[in-house]
């Protein structure tokens, strides 16, 4: 037993003691929230003991350290995963039980930190768990938003957004680190002068925002390694001056304070369309500058003042381009503060920064109006401009006269700063997040850059932490796997493949089915409690859960459900496997069409409920406020995983991996990581449909696709689409879905409509669904597929992903003790 593990008795006594000291109460008198805080504090004590060891290890080993910068970290709740990584779930569960407390009631008290939109933020969270568990030295860096992603309610079939004030009762896991507070400067103007023969740049009349770090310890599984997640909070350096109270300046002063603190107020809920909003730029620069200042401070403390060694001791990984201001900011610090020459500084930057791209959607590629950068960050603008000038010089030599190419590759063009170009030009590594995505980056999105610097490009397929997404969220399945193949797979998840032969073992299959049924019952209970909805666990559970986007094609799913409804309604002899279709999806508040899709789904749900026979085999449930915590209940209950993105559009997907690991069978396109999932399980254990990504890209290029041709030939589809606007769904107002309907049939900007090929792929999707429905009737066949999916999911553990990043990009040493 390691010194840091707590036994049941000491856990019990610590909790009793804390409730007494914090609240002056006995356990019986304490509220659930008070108990939660006492338990969290106990778990934290245990982690802190390890944290001290980890910090000593770091000082001793003096290893290179990774800084993983991301504007989003979608952590989910911490308590249970922390207990799990401390290998103490049993001790805590029993200790609480002996105090008369059900651990589940304690876990429910934790607010979920929803500091992310979707895949990108959740990936960062999975990475931290794996980094700690693999004994790699790292620090996650982000913004401590006071409000995370909005909470979603469905009112009258429409999305309503509510603020997510997750910090109301404080955050039990964080500690402020006041001594690392630093200043970030905005605005002003730059003065150039020569001091001792050297050109100097001094910014004057800037305003200051203070950056205060809060650290959250991330403990690895059964190890003493603990890495911090550092969250920066904005604070005004101005203190309210009570002396100015009488002079009426009080209001102005408090307004200034509010403006400064607005920087870390709220997470932007857009994850597709990029809008050059000043506040967003402030957020990005704020946390990037604070992080870089800290990195240099820590480096100098550990290794002295020779910054040329920075690349040997530090790697800065930027999660998409959002922290891309790290490039000019590091240049600025090295030149203006540390006195290095331009070329030296540029070389250090190019050897220290690595960049991951997460999307090829043109509208999501980050760009900032020059005027905005100039005004907000005048010195940074100078540096960007100089980086651009030198880059374009080089390109001009290489491609004389090729203006188009140079414009495509430039950092600054058409009055915008193109963040991806800056990140590629100034980093040593650019990676995509699945094999297919990596290829598209090279052949399409960054074609020109790949010609010039092919050695930078690679692809590393995403992963998910099997500790949260199997061990923690699916104890039933975890128990069954342990009873069957032992527990070596917990450290080496690819050993899950030892389960594969058990797909042919009838007793195992039945045990597997029993676990699935229990998870379906657990989901049903949650829905009854939270939404007052009743679902029948004997129905097939089919789930599409992800952000709402046209490219993810929730429409394909919805239209197909409407077609099924019509088959039932029009033909009294038609039957099918009873099925519940679950949707979980938040729409960006300003994304009108996405919100219309939610209305469409909810309207279909109501239509079905009104039909006595349809109700017996079809149901649609829109799960409100899909977040990490509800995913942990939803995913283990799923039997079918819907991964329907237009091929080439989904960079990887990670939900697909979570469903697979929990024994759901995928119906999906050959997109992102679905391609690799299909290779792992084999084509017999997945339902692949639709156009392949090269065909999709050809069709975009040719502008030849006309959805009207399909509308006119596919009668079932035509009928369903017509029902969108003929009063079937909205009897009192047929025009509600007008725009959505038109978007599928009529185009703009040279397209003939249906930009994501919903109609084009509908036939193929509908056939795949028919096969799936028939196969589900064959219970043995279905269960074999489900078991195979779990068995082959090990490669999608983020442990594998992180090992690959480390081999190809980071080159960190594992802490040895
Ligand atoms: C509006 C600014 C903006 C633009 C793009 C914010 C956030 C983004 C992200 C890049 C969107 C995102 O989350 N991408 C997803 O990243 C996952 C992790 O790599 C992939 O699995 C998903 O396929 C990809 O859509």
PDB file of C-alpha atoms in Angstrom, residues 336-490:
ATOM      1  CA  UNK A 336      11.801  42.893 -25.562  1.00  0.00           C
ATOM      2  CA  UNK A 337      12.253  41.369 -22.146  1.00  0.00           C
ATOM      3  CA  UNK A 338      15.120  38.933 -22.477  1.00  0.00           C
ATOM      4  CA  UNK A 339      17.126  40.919 -25.010  1.00  0.00           C
ATOM      5  CA  UNK A 340      17.489  38.218 -27.682  1.00  0.00           C
ATOM      6  CA  UNK A 341      17.910  38.998 -31.378  1.00  0.00           C
ATOM      7  CA  UNK A 342      15.061  38.339 -33.802  1.00  0.00           C
ATOM      8  CA  UNK A 343      16.590  35.295 -35.484  1.00  0.00           C
ATOM      9  CA  UNK A 344      17.540  33.678 -32.209  1.00  0.00           C
ATOM     10  CA  UNK A 345      14.067  34.262 -30.817  1.00  0.00           C
ATOM     11  CA  UNK A 346      12.379  32.949 -33.959  1.00  0.00           C
ATOM     12  CA  UNK A 347      14.458  29.798 -33.822  1.00  0.00           C
ATOM     13  CA  UNK A 348      13.499  29.172 -30.204  1.00  0.00           C
ATOM     14  CA  UNK A 349       9.823  29.684 -30.996  1.00  0.00           C
ATOM     15  CA  UNK A 350      10.009  27.325 -33.960  1.00  0.00           C
ATOM     16  CA  UNK A 351      11.593  24.622 -31.808  1.00  0.00           C
ATOM     17  CA  UNK A 352       9.195  24.989 -28.861  1.00  0.00           C
ATOM     18  CA  UNK A 353       5.673  25.278 -30.247  1.00  0.00           C
ATOM     19  CA  UNK A 354       3.579  22.450 -31.666  1.00  0.00           C
ATOM     20  CA  UNK A 355       0.079  22.866 -33.098  1.00  0.00           C
ATOM     21  CA  UNK A 356      -2.928  20.588 -33.534  1.00  0.00           C
ATOM     22  CA  UNK A 357      -5.633  21.385 -36.049  1.00  0.00           C
ATOM     23  CA  UNK A 358      -9.171  20.197 -35.229  1.00  0.00           C
ATOM     24  CA  UNK A 359     -11.277  21.244 -38.164  1.00  0.00           C
ATOM     25  CA  UNK A 360     -11.204  21.787 -41.906  1.00  0.00           C
ATOM     26  CA  UNK A 361     -14.413  23.804 -41.911  1.00  0.00           C
ATOM     27  CA  UNK A 362     -13.329  27.031 -43.597  1.00  0.00           C
ATOM     28  CA  UNK A 363     -15.637  29.200 -41.512  1.00  0.00           C
ATOM     29  CA  UNK A 364     -14.065  27.873 -38.304  1.00  0.00           C
ATOM     30  CA  UNK A 365     -10.502  28.804 -39.279  1.00  0.00           C
ATOM     31  CA  UNK A 366      -9.561  31.648 -36.997  1.00  0.00           C
ATOM     32  CA  UNK A 367      -8.805  35.061 -38.437  1.00  0.00           C
ATOM     33  CA  UNK A 368      -8.610  38.498 -36.831  1.00  0.00           C
ATOM     34  CA  UNK A 369      -9.147  41.885 -38.454  1.00  0.00           C
ATOM     35  CA  UNK A 370      -5.827  43.707 -38.561  1.00  0.00           C
ATOM     36  CA  UNK A 371      -7.395  46.866 -37.127  1.00  0.00           C
ATOM     37  CA  UNK A 372      -8.459  44.960 -34.032  1.00  0.00           C
ATOM     38  CA  UNK A 373      -5.056  43.414 -33.382  1.00  0.00           C
ATOM     39  CA  UNK A 374      -3.407  46.754 -34.018  1.00  0.00           C
ATOM     40  CA  UNK A 375      -5.602  48.540 -31.522  1.00  0.00           C
ATOM     41  CA  UNK A 376      -5.645  45.921 -28.778  1.00  0.00           C
ATOM     42  CA  UNK A 377      -2.088  44.580 -29.064  1.00  0.00           C
ATOM     43  CA  UNK A 378       0.097  47.153 -30.821  1.00  0.00           C
ATOM     44  CA  UNK A 379       3.431  45.469 -30.099  1.00  0.00           C
ATOM     45  CA  UNK A 380       2.114  42.036 -30.965  1.00  0.00           C
ATOM     46  CA  UNK A 381       0.849  43.467 -34.235  1.00  0.00           C
ATOM     47  CA  UNK A 382       4.333  44.759 -35.082  1.00  0.00           C
ATOM     48  CA  UNK A 383       5.764  41.315 -34.485  1.00  0.00           C
ATOM     49  CA  UNK A 384       3.094  39.567 -36.535  1.00  0.00           C
ATOM     50  CA  UNK A 385       3.673  42.003 -39.344  1.00  0.00           C
ATOM     51  CA  UNK A 386       7.406  41.361 -39.285  1.00  0.00           C
ATOM     52  CA  UNK A 387       6.882  37.591 -39.182  1.00  0.00           C
ATOM     53  CA  UNK A 388       4.655  37.976 -42.211  1.00  0.00           C
ATOM     54  CA  UNK A 389       7.129  40.172 -44.074  1.00  0.00           C
ATOM     55  CA  UNK A 390       9.949  37.684 -43.622  1.00  0.00           C
ATOM     56  CA  UNK A 391       7.743  34.739 -44.516  1.00  0.00           C
ATOM     57  CA  UNK A 392       6.478  36.391 -47.706  1.00  0.00           C
ATOM     58  CA  UNK A 393      10.066  37.285 -48.657  1.00  0.00           C
ATOM     59  CA  UNK A 394      11.049  33.656 -48.419  1.00  0.00           C
ATOM     60  CA  UNK A 395       8.011  32.504 -50.338  1.00  0.00           C
ATOM     61  CA  UNK A 396       8.634  35.068 -53.025  1.00  0.00           C
ATOM     62  CA  UNK A 397      12.092  33.613 -53.578  1.00  0.00           C
ATOM     63  CA  UNK A 398      10.671  30.147 -53.749  1.00  0.00           C
ATOM     64  CA  UNK A 399       7.635  30.966 -55.890  1.00  0.00           C
ATOM     65  CA  UNK A 400       8.459  34.165 -57.745  1.00  0.00           C
ATOM     66  CA  UNK A 401       5.333  35.842 -59.068  1.00  0.00           C
ATOM     67  CA  UNK A 402       2.947  33.272 -57.595  1.00  0.00           C
ATOM     68  CA  UNK A 403       0.817  35.840 -55.771  1.00  0.00           C
ATOM     69  CA  UNK A 404      -2.140  33.558 -55.260  1.00  0.00           C
ATOM     70  CA  UNK A 405      -0.063  30.995 -53.479  1.00  0.00           C
ATOM     71  CA  UNK A 406       1.662  33.596 -51.360  1.00  0.00           C
ATOM     72  CA  UNK A 407      -1.681  35.130 -50.406  1.00  0.00           C
ATOM     73  CA  UNK A 408      -2.974  31.707 -49.369  1.00  0.00           C
ATOM     74  CA  UNK A 409       0.068  31.095 -47.179  1.00  0.00           C
ATOM     75  CA  UNK A 410       0.567  34.586 -45.768  1.00  0.00           C
ATOM     76  CA  UNK A 411       0.034  35.359 -42.101  1.00  0.00           C
ATOM     77  CA  UNK A 412      -1.510  38.688 -42.996  1.00  0.00           C
ATOM     78  CA  UNK A 413      -3.710  38.986 -46.073  1.00  0.00           C
ATOM     79  CA  UNK A 414      -6.823  40.901 -47.056  1.00  0.00           C
ATOM     80  CA  UNK A 415      -6.677  42.857 -43.792  1.00  0.00           C
ATOM     81  CA  UNK A 416      -6.814  39.774 -41.623  1.00  0.00           C
ATOM     82  CA  UNK A 417      -4.380  37.872 -39.463  1.00  0.00           C
ATOM     83  CA  UNK A 418      -4.626  34.194 -40.390  1.00  0.00           C
ATOM     84  CA  UNK A 419      -3.877  32.273 -37.252  1.00  0.00           C
ATOM     85  CA  UNK A 420      -3.465  28.835 -38.833  1.00  0.00           C
ATOM     86  CA  UNK A 421      -0.821  30.128 -41.247  1.00  0.00           C
ATOM     87  CA  UNK A 422       1.071  31.762 -38.395  1.00  0.00           C
ATOM     88  CA  UNK A 423       0.903  28.578 -36.326  1.00  0.00           C
ATOM     89  CA  UNK A 424       2.104  26.371 -39.165  1.00  0.00           C
ATOM     90  CA  UNK A 425       4.927  28.679 -40.176  1.00  0.00           C
ATOM     91  CA  UNK A 426       6.181  29.115 -36.620  1.00  0.00           C
ATOM     92  CA  UNK A 427       5.801  25.660 -35.063  1.00  0.00           C
ATOM     93  CA  UNK A 428       7.801  22.486 -35.506  1.00  0.00           C
ATOM     94  CA  UNK A 429       4.819  20.179 -35.696  1.00  0.00           C
ATOM     95  CA  UNK A 430       1.333  20.336 -37.175  1.00  0.00           C
ATOM     96  CA  UNK A 431      -0.950  17.407 -36.636  1.00  0.00           C
ATOM     97  CA  UNK A 432      -4.421  16.304 -37.613  1.00  0.00           C
ATOM     98  CA  UNK A 433      -6.603  14.240 -35.280  1.00  0.00           C
ATOM     99  CA  UNK A 434      -7.355  11.122 -37.339  1.00  0.00           C
ATOM    100  CA  UNK A 435      -5.676   9.468 -40.293  1.00  0.00           C
ATOM    101  CA  UNK A 436      -8.214  10.771 -42.791  1.00  0.00           C
ATOM    102  CA  UNK A 437      -8.127  14.272 -41.334  1.00  0.00           C
ATOM    103  CA  UNK A 438      -4.335  14.294 -41.516  1.00  0.00           C
ATOM    104  CA  UNK A 439      -4.505  13.391 -45.200  1.00  0.00           C
ATOM    105  CA  UNK A 440      -7.054  16.093 -45.969  1.00  0.00           C
ATOM    106  CA  UNK A 441      -4.880  18.667 -44.201  1.00  0.00           C
ATOM    107  CA  UNK A 442      -1.951  17.754 -46.412  1.00  0.00           C
ATOM    108  CA  UNK A 443      -3.817  17.370 -49.668  1.00  0.00           C
ATOM    109  CA  UNK A 444      -6.292  20.178 -49.317  1.00  0.00           C
ATOM    110  CA  UNK A 445      -6.473  22.607 -46.398  1.00  0.00           C
ATOM    111  CA  UNK A 446      -2.744  23.194 -46.024  1.00  0.00           C
ATOM    112  CA  UNK A 447      -1.658  21.880 -49.401  1.00  0.00           C
ATOM    113  CA  UNK A 448       0.801  24.739 -50.029  1.00  0.00           C
ATOM    114  CA  UNK A 449       2.441  24.445 -46.663  1.00  0.00           C
ATOM    115  CA  UNK A 450       2.835  20.717 -47.035  1.00  0.00           C
ATOM    116  CA  UNK A 451       4.763  21.308 -50.273  1.00  0.00           C
ATOM    117  CA  UNK A 452       7.192  23.616 -48.529  1.00  0.00           C
ATOM    118  CA  UNK A 453       7.563  21.921 -45.152  1.00  0.00           C
ATOM    119  CA  UNK A 454       6.245  18.350 -45.370  1.00  0.00           C
ATOM    120  CA  UNK A 455       8.329  17.216 -42.376  1.00  0.00           C
ATOM    121  CA  UNK A 456       6.067  19.145 -39.995  1.00  0.00           C
ATOM    122  CA  UNK A 457       2.856  17.338 -40.846  1.00  0.00           C
ATOM    123  CA  UNK A 458       1.498  14.254 -39.131  1.00  0.00           C
ATOM    124  CA  UNK A 459      -1.730  12.669 -37.967  1.00  0.00           C
ATOM    125  CA  UNK A 460      -2.403  11.303 -34.512  1.00  0.00           C
ATOM    126  CA  UNK A 461      -5.765   9.735 -33.998  1.00  0.00           C
ATOM    127  CA  UNK A 462      -7.697  11.061 -31.005  1.00  0.00           C
ATOM    128  CA  UNK A 463      -8.545   8.972 -27.998  1.00  0.00           C
ATOM    129  CA  UNK A 464     -10.656   8.985 -24.850  1.00  0.00           C
ATOM    130  CA  UNK A 465      -9.692   8.101 -21.316  1.00  0.00           C
ATOM    131  CA  UNK A 466     -11.018   4.616 -20.659  1.00  0.00           C
ATOM    132  CA  UNK A 467     -10.864   5.422 -16.963  1.00  0.00           C
ATOM    133  CA  UNK A 468     -13.737   7.924 -17.153  1.00  0.00           C
ATOM    134  CA  UNK A 469     -15.465   6.459 -20.209  1.00  0.00           C
ATOM    135  CA  UNK A 470     -15.494   2.826 -19.112  1.00  0.00           C
ATOM    136  CA  UNK A 471     -14.257   2.200 -15.566  1.00  0.00           C
ATOM    137  CA  UNK A 472     -16.051   5.129 -13.989  1.00  0.00           C
ATOM    138  CA  UNK A 473     -19.208   5.426 -16.092  1.00  0.00           C
ATOM    139  CA  UNK A 474     -19.871   1.720 -16.621  1.00  0.00           C
ATOM    140  CA  UNK A 475     -19.099  -0.224 -13.429  1.00  0.00           C
ATOM    141  CA  UNK A 476     -21.305  -3.107 -14.566  1.00  0.00           C
ATOM    142  CA  UNK A 477     -19.358  -3.728 -17.743  1.00  0.00           C
ATOM    143  CA  UNK A 478     -16.052  -3.109 -15.970  1.00  0.00           C
ATOM    144  CA  UNK A 479     -16.942  -5.796 -13.420  1.00  0.00           C
ATOM    145  CA  UNK A 480     -17.871  -8.274 -16.143  1.00  0.00           C
ATOM    146  CA  UNK A 481     -14.644  -7.641 -18.049  1.00  0.00           C
ATOM    147  CA  UNK A 482     -12.570  -8.063 -14.894  1.00  0.00           C
ATOM    148  CA  UNK A 483     -14.310 -11.348 -14.098  1.00  0.00           C
ATOM    149  CA  UNK A 484     -13.584 -12.534 -17.627  1.00  0.00           C
ATOM    150  CA  UNK A 485     -10.050 -11.412 -18.513  1.00  0.00           C
ATOM    151  CA  UNK A 486      -8.681  -9.990 -15.264  1.00  0.00           C
ATOM    152  CA  UNK A 487      -7.511  -6.408 -14.973  1.00  0.00           C
ATOM    153  CA  UNK A 488      -4.290  -6.026 -16.910  1.00  0.00           C
ATOM    154  CA  UNK A 489      -6.281  -4.146 -19.570  1.00  0.00           C
ATOM    155  CA  UNK A 490      -6.762  -1.277 -17.125  1.00  0.00           C
TER     156      UNK A 490
END
